[in-house]
Coordinates of N, CA and C in Angstrom, one line a residue:
X1 N -18.5 36.7 48.0 CA -18.6 37.1 49.4 C -17.8 35.2 50.2
X2 N -17.0 35.4 50.8 CA -16.7 34.2 52.2 C -17.1 34.3 53.5
X3 N -17.6 33.2 53.1 CA -19.2 32.8 54.5 C -17.7 32.8 55.5
X4 N -16.6 32.6 55.6 CA -16.3 32.7 57.1 C -15.8 33.2 57.7
X5 N -15.5 35.2 56.4 CA -15.6 35.9 57.4 C -16.4 37.1 57.5
X6 N -17.2 36.7 56.6 CA -19.3 38.1 56.7 C -18.7 38.2 58.1
X7 N -19.2 39.2 59.2 CA -19.5 39.1 59.9 C -18.0 39.1 61.5
X8 N -17.6 38.3 61.0 CA -16.5 38.3 62.1 C -15.4 39.3 62.3
X9 N -14.7 39.5 63.9 CA -14.3 40.6 64.4 C -12.6 40.3 63.8
X10 N -11.6 41.1 63.3 CA -10.6 41.4 62.5 C -9.7 42.4 63.5
X11 N -8.4 41.5 63.0 CA -7.2 42.4 64.2 C -6.5 42.3 62.6
X12 N -6.3 43.7 62.0 CA -4.8 43.2 61.8 C -3.7 44.0 61.4
X13 N -2.3 43.5 62.3 CA -0.8 44.7 63.2 C -0.5 45.4 62.0
X14 N -0.1 46.5 61.6 CA 1.5 46.9 60.7 C 0.7 47.3 59.8
X15 N -1.3 47.8 60.3 CA -1.8 47.9 59.1 C -2.2 49.5 58.4
X16 N -1.4 50.2 58.6 CA -1.1 51.3 58.6 C -0.9 51.2 56.6
X17 N -0.9 50.7 56.3 CA 0.1 50.8 55.0 C 0.0 49.5 54.1
X18 N 1.0 49.8 52.9 CA 1.1 47.6 52.3 C 0.5 46.9 52.0
X19 N 1.2 45.9 53.3 CA -0.3 44.7 52.7 C -1.0 44.4 53.6
X20 N -0.9 45.3 54.7 CA -1.4 45.4 56.3 C -3.0 46.0 55.7
X21 N -2.3 47.0 55.2 CA -4.8 47.4 54.8 C -5.0 47.3 54.1
X22 N -3.8 45.8 53.1 CA -4.6 46.1 51.5 C -5.2 44.5 52.7
X23 N -5.2 44.2 53.2 CA -5.1 43.2 54.3 C -7.1 43.0 54.6
X24 N -6.5 44.4 54.6 CA -7.8 45.2 56.1 C -8.4 45.8 55.3
X25 N -8.7 45.9 54.1 CA -10.0 46.6 53.2 C -9.9 45.3 52.5
X26 N -9.7 44.2 52.5 CA -9.9 43.3 51.7 C -11.0 42.6 52.4
X27 N -11.0 42.0 54.2 CA -11.7 41.7 55.4 C -12.9 42.7 54.7
X28 N -12.8 44.0 55.7 CA -13.8 44.7 55.8 C -14.7 44.2 53.8
X29 N -14.1 44.6 52.5 CA -15.6 44.8 52.0 C -15.7 43.0 51.3
X30 N -15.2 42.1 52.4 CA -16.1 41.2 52.3 C -16.9 41.1 53.9
X31 N -16.8 42.3 54.1 CA -18.4 41.8 55.9 C -18.2 41.5 56.4
X32 N -16.7 41.7 56.6 CA -15.5 42.0 58.2 C -15.9 42.6 59.4
X33 N -15.5 43.0 60.5 CA -15.3 44.4 61.1 C -14.5 43.4 61.0
X34 N -13.5 44.8 61.1 CA -11.5 44.9 61.1 C -11.1 46.3 62.2
X35 N -10.2 45.3 63.0 CA -9.1 46.8 64.1 C -8.0 46.8 63.3
X36 N -8.4 47.9 63.0 CA -6.6 48.9 62.3 C -5.3 49.2 62.9
X37 N -4.6 47.5 63.0 CA -3.1 48.3 64.7 C -2.0 49.3 63.4
X38 N -1.4 50.1 64.4 CA -0.9 49.6 63.6 C -0.1 51.7 65.1
X39 N 1.6 51.3 65.0 CA 2.8 52.1 65.7 C 2.1 53.4 64.8
X40 N 2.1 54.1 64.1 CA 1.0 55.3 63.9 C -0.1 55.4 63.6
X41 N -0.5 56.8 65.1 CA -2.0 57.1 65.3 C -2.4 57.1 63.5
X42 N -2.1 58.0 63.2 CA -2.4 58.9 62.0 C -3.1 57.9 61.1
X43 N -2.2 56.8 60.5 CA -2.2 55.8 59.6 C -3.0 55.4 60.1
X44 N -3.3 54.2 61.0 CA -4.5 53.3 61.3 C -5.7 54.1 62.0
X45 N -5.9 56.0 61.5 CA -7.0 56.1 62.1 C -7.4 56.5 60.0
X46 N -6.1 56.8 59.9 CA -7.0 57.3 58.2 C -7.4 55.8 57.3
X47 N -6.7 55.0 57.3 CA -7.6 53.7 57.2 C -9.0 52.8 57.2
X48 N -8.5 53.5 59.3 CA -10.3 53.3 59.7 C -11.0 53.1 59.1
X49 N -10.8 55.2 59.0 CA -12.3 55.1 58.3 C -12.6 55.6 56.8
X50 N -11.2 54.5 56.6 CA -11.3 54.3 54.5 C -12.7 53.2 54.4
X51 N -12.6 53.1 55.7 CA -13.0 51.4 55.5 C -13.9 50.5 56.2
X52 N -14.3 52.1 57.8 CA -14.9 52.0 58.3 C -14.6 51.2 59.0
X53 N -13.1 51.0 59.4 CA -13.0 49.7 60.8 C -12.5 50.6 61.7
X54 N -12.7 50.5 63.1 CA -12.2 50.7 64.4 C -10.6 50.5 64.5
X55 N -10.0 52.3 64.5 CA -8.2 51.9 64.6 C -8.1 52.0 66.5
X56 N -7.2 51.1 66.6 CA -6.8 51.0 67.6 C -5.3 51.2 67.5
X57 N -4.4 52.1 67.3 CA -2.1 51.9 68.1 C -1.9 52.1 68.6
X58 N -1.0 51.0 68.5 CA 0.2 50.9 69.3 C 0.5 49.4 69.1
X59 N 1.6 48.7 70.3 CA 3.3 48.1 69.8 C 1.6 46.6 69.0
X60 N 2.1 46.0 68.7 CA 1.6 44.7 68.4 C 1.2 43.9 68.9
X61 N 2.8 43.2 69.1 CA 3.1 42.5 70.5 C 1.3 42.9 71.4
X62 N 1.1 44.4 71.6 CA 0.3 43.8 73.4 C -1.2 44.8 72.7
X63 N -1.6 44.5 71.7 CA -2.8 45.0 71.2 C -4.3 43.9 71.5
X64 N -3.6 43.0 70.8 CA -4.5 42.1 71.3 C -6.6 42.3 72.4
X65 N -5.2 43.2 74.5 CA -6.8 43.0 74.4 C -7.6 44.4 74.2
X66 N -7.3 45.2 73.6 CA -7.1 46.8 72.7 C -8.0 46.1 72.7
X67 N -8.1 45.5 70.6 CA -7.9 45.1 69.3 C -9.8 44.1 69.8
X68 N -9.9 43.1 71.5 CA -11.4 42.5 71.6 C -12.1 43.1 72.2
X69 N -12.0 44.2 72.9 CA -12.2 45.2 73.4 C -13.1 45.9 72.9
X70 N -12.4 46.8 71.6 CA -13.5 47.1 70.3 C -14.5 46.2 69.6
X71 N -13.9 45.6 70.0 CA -14.7 44.5 68.9 C -16.1 43.4 69.4
X72 N -16.4 43.8 70.7 CA -17.2 43.7 71.7 C -17.5 42.9 72.8
X73 N -15.9 42.1 72.9 CA -14.6 40.9 73.6 C -14.9 39.5 72.4
X74 N -14.5 39.5 71.3 CA -14.0 38.5 70.7 C -13.2 38.8 69.9
X75 N -12.6 38.6 69.4 CA -11.7 38.2 68.2 C -12.1 37.0 67.1
X76 N -12.4 37.1 66.2 CA -12.9 35.7 64.9 C -11.0 35.8 64.1
X77 N -10.2 36.6 64.0 CA -9.2 36.5 62.6 C -8.3 37.5 63.3
X78 N -6.9 36.9 63.7 CA -6.2 37.8 63.9 C -4.8 37.2 63.0
X79 N -4.2 38.5 62.0 CA -3.4 39.3 61.2 C -2.5 39.0 61.8
X80 N -1.1 38.7 62.1 CA -0.3 39.2 62.3 C 1.2 39.3 61.2
X81 N 0.5 40.8 60.6 CA 1.0 41.1 59.7 C 2.4 43.0 60.2
X82 N 2.5 43.3 60.8 CA 3.0 44.3 61.1 C 5.0 43.1 60.9
X83 N 6.3 44.1 61.0 CA 7.3 43.2 60.2 C 8.0 44.6 60.1
X84 N 9.8 44.1 60.3 CA 10.4 44.8 59.9 C 11.3 44.4 59.4
X85 N 12.3 45.0 59.0 CA 13.4 44.9 58.3 C 14.5 46.2 57.7
X86 N 16.1 44.4 58.5 CA 17.2 46.1 59.4 C 17.9 45.9 57.6
X87 N 19.7 46.2 56.8 CA 19.9 46.4 56.3 C 21.8 46.0 57.3
X88 N 21.4 44.6 57.3 CA 22.4 44.5 58.3 C 23.2 43.5 58.1
X89 N 23.7 43.2 57.0 CA 23.8 42.3 56.1 C 25.3 41.7 56.0
X90 N 25.7 42.3 56.3 CA 27.8 42.7 56.8 C 27.9 42.2 58.5
X91 N 27.2 41.5 58.8 CA 27.6 41.3 60.0 C 29.2 40.9 60.5
X92 N 29.6 40.4 59.1 CA 31.2 40.6 59.7 C 32.1 41.9 60.6
X93 N 31.4 42.9 59.9 CA 31.6 44.0 60.4 C 31.3 44.9 61.8
X94 N 29.6 44.3 62.2 CA 29.8 44.5 63.3 C 27.9 44.0 63.9
X95 N 27.7 43.1 64.8 CA 26.6 43.0 64.8 C 26.1 44.3 65.8
X96 N 24.8 44.6 65.4 CA 23.2 45.7 65.9 C 23.2 45.2 66.8
X97 N 23.3 45.0 67.9 CA 22.7 44.0 68.8 C 20.4 44.2 69.2
X98 N 20.8 45.7 68.9 CA 19.1 46.6 69.2 C 18.8 46.0 67.9
X99 N 18.5 46.0 66.7 CA 18.4 45.6 65.6 C 17.3 44.4 65.8
X100 N 18.7 42.9 65.7 CA 18.6 41.9 65.9 C 17.1 42.1 66.7
X101 N 16.9 42.6 67.8 CA 16.0 41.4 69.1 C 14.4 42.5 69.0
X102 N 14.5 44.5 68.3 CA 13.6 44.0 67.7 C 12.7 43.5 66.2
X103 N 14.0 42.9 65.4 CA 13.2 42.4 64.4 C 12.5 40.3 65.5
X104 N 13.3 40.5 66.6 CA 13.0 39.4 66.5 C 12.2 39.3 67.5
X105 N 11.2 40.4 68.0 CA 10.5 40.7 68.8 C 8.5 41.0 67.8
X106 N 9.3 42.4 67.1 CA 8.1 42.2 65.4 C 7.5 40.8 64.9
X107 N 9.0 40.4 64.2 CA 8.3 39.2 63.7 C 8.5 38.0 63.9
X108 N 8.9 37.4 65.4 CA 8.4 36.6 66.0 C 7.8 36.2 67.4
X109 N 8.0 36.7 68.0 CA 7.7 37.5 69.6 C 6.0 37.6 69.5
X110 N 5.5 38.6 68.2 CA 4.8 39.4 67.9 C 3.5 38.7 68.6
X111 N 3.2 37.4 67.5 CA 2.9 36.6 66.6 C 2.8 35.5 68.3
X112 N 3.7 34.8 68.1 CA 3.7 34.0 70.1 C 2.4 34.6 71.1
X113 N 2.7 36.4 71.4 CA 1.8 37.1 72.8 C 0.8 36.8 72.5
X114 N 0.8 37.4 70.8 CA -0.6 37.3 70.3 C -1.8 36.1 70.7
X115 N -0.9 34.9 70.4 CA -1.8 33.4 69.9 C -1.5 33.1 71.5
X116 N -0.5 33.4 72.1 CA -0.8 32.5 73.8 C -2.2 33.5 74.6
X117 N -2.6 34.8 74.1 CA -3.5 36.3 74.6 C -5.2 34.8 73.7
X118 N -4.6 35.4 72.6 CA -5.6 34.2 71.9 C -6.6 32.8 72.5
X119 N -5.3 32.1 72.0 CA -5.9 30.5 71.8 C -6.7 30.2 73.6
X120 N -7.2 31.0 73.9 CA -8.0 29.8 75.5 C -9.5 30.7 74.8
X121 N -9.6 31.8 74.4 CA -10.5 31.7 74.0 C -11.4 31.1 73.1
X122 N -9.5 30.7 71.2 CA -11.0 30.6 70.8 C -10.9 28.7 71.0
X123 N -10.2 28.5 70.9 CA -10.5 26.8 71.7 C -11.9 26.2 73.3
X124 N -12.2 27.3 73.7 CA -12.8 27.0 74.2 C -13.8 27.2 73.7
X125 N -14.0 27.5 72.1 CA -15.6 27.9 71.6 C -15.5 27.1 70.6
X126 N -13.3 26.7 70.4 CA -14.0 25.7 69.2 C -13.9 26.5 67.3
X127 N -12.7 27.7 68.3 CA -13.2 27.9 66.9 C -12.1 29.6 66.4
X128 N -11.0 29.1 65.5 CA -10.6 30.8 65.6 C -10.1 31.0 64.7
X129 N -8.8 31.2 63.9 CA -8.0 32.0 62.9 C -6.7 33.3 62.9
X130 N -5.7 32.0 62.5 CA -4.7 33.2 63.1 C -4.2 33.3 61.4
X131 N -4.0 34.5 61.0 CA -2.7 34.5 59.9 C -1.9 35.5 59.9
X132 N -0.8 35.3 59.5 CA 1.1 35.3 59.4 C 1.8 36.0 58.3
X133 N 2.2 36.5 58.8 CA 2.6 37.4 57.1 C 4.0 37.3 57.2
X134 N 4.3 35.6 56.9 CA 5.8 35.3 57.1 C 6.4 36.5 55.9
X135 N 7.2 35.9 54.6 CA 7.6 36.4 54.0 C 8.2 35.0 53.2
X136 N 8.0 35.0 52.2 CA 9.2 33.7 50.7 C 10.7 34.0 51.7
X137 N 11.2 35.1 52.6 CA 12.5 34.9 53.2 C 12.4 33.8 53.8
X138 N 11.0 33.3 54.4 CA 11.0 32.8 56.0 C 11.0 31.3 56.1
X139 N 10.3 31.1 54.1 CA 10.7 28.9 53.8 C 12.6 29.6 52.9
X140 N 13.1 30.8 52.8 CA 14.6 30.7 51.7 C 15.2 30.9 52.7
X141 N 15.2 32.6 52.1 CA 16.8 33.7 53.1 C 16.5 34.7 52.0
X142 N 17.3 35.5 52.7 CA 17.0 36.6 52.3 C 18.5 37.4 52.0
X143 N 19.3 37.6 50.5 CA 20.3 38.2 51.5 C 20.9 39.7 51.6
X144 N 22.1 39.2 52.3 CA 21.6 41.7 53.1 C 21.1 41.1 54.2
X145 N 19.8 40.7 54.3 CA 19.2 40.4 55.8 C 19.1 40.0 57.0
X146 N 20.5 39.6 57.3 CA 20.2 38.7 58.0 C 19.1 38.6 59.0
X147 N 19.0 39.3 60.1 CA 17.7 39.5 60.7 C 16.5 39.1 60.8
X148 N 16.8 40.1 59.3 CA 15.1 39.5 58.7 C 14.6 38.3 58.3
X149 N 15.1 37.7 57.9 CA 15.7 35.9 57.1 C 15.8 35.3 58.4
X150 N 16.8 35.5 59.3 CA 16.0 34.3 60.7 C 14.6 34.3 61.5
X151 N 14.8 35.5 61.8 CA 13.0 36.1 62.5 C 12.0 35.1 61.7
X152 N 11.8 35.7 60.2 CA 10.9 35.6 59.6 C 10.7 33.1 59.2
X153 N 11.5 33.2 59.5 CA 11.9 31.4 59.6 C 11.0 30.9 61.1
X154 N 11.9 31.5 62.3 CA 10.5 30.9 62.8 C 9.0 32.1 63.3
X155 N 9.1 32.3 62.7 CA 7.4 32.6 62.3 C 7.0 32.1 61.5
X156 N 7.8 31.5 60.1 CA 6.4 30.5 59.8 C 7.1 29.0 61.0
X157 N 8.2 28.5 61.1 CA 7.7 28.4 62.1 C 6.7 27.8 63.2
X158 N 6.6 29.1 63.6 CA 5.7 29.1 64.3 C 3.8 28.9 64.7
X159 N 4.2 29.0 63.2 CA 2.9 29.3 62.5 C 2.1 27.7 61.4
X160 N 3.5 26.8 61.3 CA 3.3 26.3 61.5 C 3.1 24.7 62.9
X161 N 3.5 25.4 63.4 CA 3.1 24.4 64.9 C 2.1 24.5 65.3
X162 N 1.3 25.7 65.2 CA -0.1 26.1 65.8 C -0.2 25.7 65.0
X163 N -0.5 25.7 63.3 CA -1.6 24.6 62.9 C -1.9 23.2 63.1
X164 N -0.5 22.5 63.4 CA 0.2 21.4 64.1 C -0.8 20.2 65.5
X165 N -0.4 22.2 65.8 CA -0.9 21.9 67.2 C -2.5 21.8 67.9
X166 N -2.7 22.5 66.5 CA -4.1 22.6 67.2 C -5.8 22.5 66.2
X167 N -5.2 22.2 65.0 CA -5.9 21.9 63.4 C -7.4 21.3 64.0
X168 N -7.3 20.3 64.3 CA -8.2 19.1 65.6 C -9.2 20.1 66.4
X169 N -8.7 20.8 66.4 CA -9.1 21.6 67.2 C -9.6 22.9 66.9
X170 N -10.2 23.1 65.3 CA -10.8 24.7 65.0 C -10.1 25.4 64.7
X171 N -9.2 25.1 64.8 CA -8.3 26.8 64.9 C -7.4 26.7 63.3
X172 N -7.6 27.3 62.2 CA -7.7 27.5 60.4 C -6.4 28.6 61.2
X173 N -5.0 27.6 60.6 CA -3.7 29.1 60.7 C -3.5 29.4 58.9
X174 N -2.9 30.4 58.7 CA -2.0 30.6 56.8 C -1.0 31.6 57.8
X175 N -0.3 30.5 56.3 CA 1.3 32.2 56.8 C 1.0 32.1 55.1
X176 N 1.4 33.5 55.2 CA 1.5 34.4 53.6 C 2.9 34.7 53.5
X177 N 3.5 33.7 52.9 CA 4.7 34.2 51.9 C 4.9 34.6 50.7
X178 N 5.0 35.6 50.6 CA 4.9 35.7 48.6 C 6.4 36.7 49.5
X179 N 6.7 37.1 47.6 CA 8.9 37.3 47.4 C 7.9 39.9 47.1
X180 N 8.7 39.8 46.5 CA 8.6 41.4 46.5 C 7.3 41.6 46.2
X181 N 6.3 42.8 47.3 CA 5.6 43.0 47.8 C 5.3 44.7 46.5
X182 N 5.3 44.7 46.7 CA 4.8 47.2 46.2 C 5.3 47.8 47.7
X183 N 5.2 47.1 48.6 CA 5.6 48.8 49.9 C 6.4 48.9 50.2
X184 N 6.5 50.3 51.0 CA 7.3 50.7 52.1 C 9.0 50.0 52.2
X185 N 8.9 48.9 52.1 CA 9.6 48.5 53.4 C 10.4 47.1 51.7
X186 N 10.3 47.1 50.2 CA 10.4 46.6 49.5 C 11.3 48.6 49.3
X187 N 11.3 49.5 49.1 CA 11.1 50.6 48.5 C 12.6 50.2 49.5
X188 N 12.9 49.9 51.0 CA 13.8 49.6 51.8 C 14.8 49.2 52.1
X189 N 14.9 48.1 50.9 CA 15.4 47.2 50.5 C 16.8 47.4 49.5
X190 N 16.8 48.4 49.2 CA 17.7 49.2 48.8 C 18.1 48.3 48.1
X191 N 20.1 48.0 47.3 CA 19.8 46.9 46.4 C 19.9 46.2 46.2
X192 N 19.7 45.1 47.9 CA 19.2 43.9 47.3 C 17.7 43.2 46.6
X193 N 17.2 44.1 47.5 CA 16.4 44.5 47.0 C 15.4 44.6 45.5
X194 N 16.3 45.3 44.8 CA 16.9 46.1 43.3 C 16.8 44.9 42.1
X195 N 17.8 43.6 43.0 CA 18.3 42.8 42.7 C 17.5 41.5 42.4
X196 N 16.8 40.8 43.6 CA 16.1 39.5 44.2 C 14.1 40.2 43.8
X197 N 14.2 41.1 44.4 CA 12.7 41.2 44.9 C 12.1 42.3 44.3
X198 N 12.3 43.4 43.5 CA 11.3 44.4 42.2 C 10.8 43.4 41.1
X199 N 12.2 43.0 40.6 CA 11.3 42.5 39.3 C 9.9 41.5 39.1
X200 N 9.5 41.4 40.2 CA 9.2 40.2 40.1 C 7.5 40.9 40.9
X201 N 8.0 42.3 41.2 CA 7.3 42.0 42.5 C 5.6 42.3 42.4
X202 N 4.3 42.1 43.2 CA 3.2 42.9 42.6 C 2.4 43.4 44.1
X203 N 1.4 43.8 44.3 CA 0.6 45.3 45.1 C 0.6 43.9 45.4
X204 N 0.0 44.9 46.7 CA -0.3 44.7 48.2 C -1.5 43.6 48.0
X205 N -2.6 44.6 47.5 CA -4.3 43.4 47.2 C -4.1 41.9 46.2
X206 N -2.6 42.1 45.7 CA -2.1 40.9 45.0 C -2.7 39.7 46.0
X207 N -1.8 40.5 47.5 CA -1.8 38.9 48.3 C -2.8 39.1 48.7
X208 N -3.7 40.2 49.5 CA -4.4 39.8 49.8 C -5.8 38.3 49.0
X209 N -6.2 39.1 47.9 CA -6.3 37.9 47.1 C -5.7 36.7 47.1
X210 N -4.6 36.3 47.2 CA -4.0 35.1 46.9 C -5.6 34.5 48.5
X211 N -4.9 35.3 49.4 CA -5.1 34.8 51.3 C -6.5 34.4 51.3
X212 N -7.4 35.0 50.5 CA -8.5 34.5 50.5 C -9.0 33.3 49.2
X213 N -8.8 33.9 48.3 CA -8.1 31.9 48.1 C -8.0 30.7 49.1
X214 N -7.4 31.1 49.8 CA -5.7 30.1 50.7 C -7.4 29.8 51.1
X215 N -7.9 30.7 51.8 CA -9.4 30.8 53.5 C -10.5 29.8 51.9
X216 N -11.0 30.2 51.5 CA -11.9 29.6 50.5 C -11.6 27.9 50.6
X217 N -9.8 28.2 50.4 CA -9.5 26.1 49.5 C -9.0 25.5 51.1
X218 N -8.9 26.2 51.9 CA -8.2 25.6 53.8 C -7.5 25.2 52.7
X219 N -6.0 26.0 52.7 CA -5.2 26.2 52.6 C -4.1 27.2 54.0
X220 N -3.2 26.0 54.3 CA -2.3 26.2 55.5 C -1.2 28.0 54.9
X221 N 0.0 27.1 53.9 CA 0.4 27.8 53.3 C -0.2 28.7 51.8
X222 N 0.7 29.9 51.8 CA -0.3 31.8 51.0 C 0.7 31.1 50.7
X223 N 0.5 31.2 48.7 CA 2.0 31.8 48.1 C 1.7 32.3 47.3
X224 N 1.3 34.2 47.0 CA 1.1 35.0 45.9 C 2.2 34.9 44.8
X225 N 3.2 34.2 45.0 CA 4.7 34.3 44.0 C 4.5 32.1 43.8
X226 N 3.8 32.0 42.8 CA 3.9 30.1 42.6 C 4.6 30.0 43.1
X227 N 6.3 30.9 42.2 CA 7.0 30.1 41.7 C 8.3 29.6 43.4
X228 N 7.5 30.8 44.2 CA 8.1 29.9 45.5 C 8.2 28.9 45.8
X229 N 6.6 28.1 45.2 CA 6.6 26.1 45.5 C 8.3 25.3 45.2
X230 N 8.7 25.5 43.9 CA 9.6 25.3 43.2 C 11.1 25.6 43.4
X231 N 11.3 26.7 44.1 CA 12.8 26.5 44.7 C 11.8 26.1 46.7
X232 N 10.7 26.3 46.7 CA 11.2 25.3 48.1 C 11.2 23.9 48.5
X233 N 10.6 23.1 47.0 CA 10.7 21.7 46.9 C 12.9 22.1 46.6
X234 N 13.9 22.5 45.6 CA 14.6 22.8 44.9 C 16.3 23.1 46.6
X235 N 14.9 23.9 47.3 CA 16.1 23.4 48.4 C 16.5 22.4 49.6
X236 N 15.2 21.9 49.6 CA 14.8 20.6 50.3 C 15.6 19.9 49.1
X237 N 15.9 19.5 48.7 CA 15.5 18.9 47.8 C 17.5 18.3 47.5
X238 N 17.9 19.4 47.0 CA 19.8 19.5 46.8 C 20.4 20.8 48.0
X239 N 20.4 20.5 48.8 CA 20.4 21.8 49.2 C 21.8 22.6 49.1
X240 N 22.9 22.3 48.8 CA 24.0 22.5 48.6 C 23.8 22.9 47.1
X241 N 23.9 22.4 46.6 CA 23.2 22.8 44.7 C 22.2 24.6 45.2
X242 N 21.4 24.0 45.9 CA 20.4 25.5 46.1 C 21.6 26.5 47.1
X243 N 21.9 26.4 47.6 CA 23.1 27.2 48.7 C 24.0 28.2 47.2
X244 N 24.7 26.6 46.1 CA 25.2 27.5 45.7 C 25.2 28.6 45.2
X245 N 23.6 28.7 43.9 CA 23.2 29.5 43.9 C 22.4 30.0 43.1
X246 N 22.5 30.3 45.3 CA 22.0 31.3 46.2 C 23.4 33.0 46.0
X247 N 24.5 31.6 47.2 CA 25.7 32.7 46.8 C 26.2 32.7 45.9
X248 N 25.3 32.8 44.1 CA 26.0 33.2 43.5 C 25.6 34.9 42.9
X249 N 23.8 34.6 43.3 CA 23.0 35.8 43.4 C 23.1 36.7 44.7
X250 N 24.0 36.3 45.6 CA 25.0 36.8 46.9 C 26.2 37.5 46.2
X251 N 26.9 37.4 45.7 CA 27.7 37.4 44.0 C 27.6 38.7 43.6
X252 N 26.7 38.3 42.4 CA 26.1 39.7 42.1 C 26.3 40.4 42.4
X253 N 25.4 40.9 44.2 CA 24.6 42.1 44.2 C 26.6 42.8 45.1
X254 N 28.1 41.9 45.8 CA 28.6 42.3 45.9 C 29.2 42.9 45.0
X255 N 29.3 42.1 43.5 CA 29.9 43.0 42.6 C 29.0 44.1 42.1
X256 N 28.2 44.3 42.7 CA 26.9 45.4 41.9 C 27.1 46.4 43.0
X257 N 27.9 46.3 44.0 CA 27.1 47.2 44.9 C 28.6 47.9 45.0

């Protein structure tokens, strides 16, 4: 059992399935009191009933108040997990402004809004934990998914900013950056996901395990796929070489399509 989360009030957004549900299950198993948030009230209720948690359905951008009330007034851990991805890789053929706006709102601004609501209480108490489900796309990129890649870069940058700004005041931040995870979102990535993500895909429970190892070791960056660290170093060390290799992958995907 991880002492840091026993008895803690935890909120997990997008927890009706996939990584979110796995996080909710793990926090509950570790003795936390868990609010399960999802846009789909039936899915939120099902997971909450399974783990003995509390279902709070609705938009992840506006859940903090209701979740805090459900937990008796205090949120100790907030998992900004809800995310969206769109098949918008042909920017030259058209620009879906609505999809980009939704991606910005869910993948980034929901995190910003939650932090805005939570930080005053956390800073007053001198503790709080913010968990951001980012994606390896936030460190690297993803072919065929510009709005997802760009907004996940933003989510990672915001988590970094939270950590460097508030860690001396007791705020813990974790950025989870997996590659492929066997979820509905992976299934929706189509041929790009089949090429890049599916061969090394892991289970949602593996992501939760990685987070809890990171909590125990007090680490910011959580890499359920350890090889992502090597890719990240290669990208930083020689961007042109890395981009050339990624372009080769892009060409392979185009040929396969």
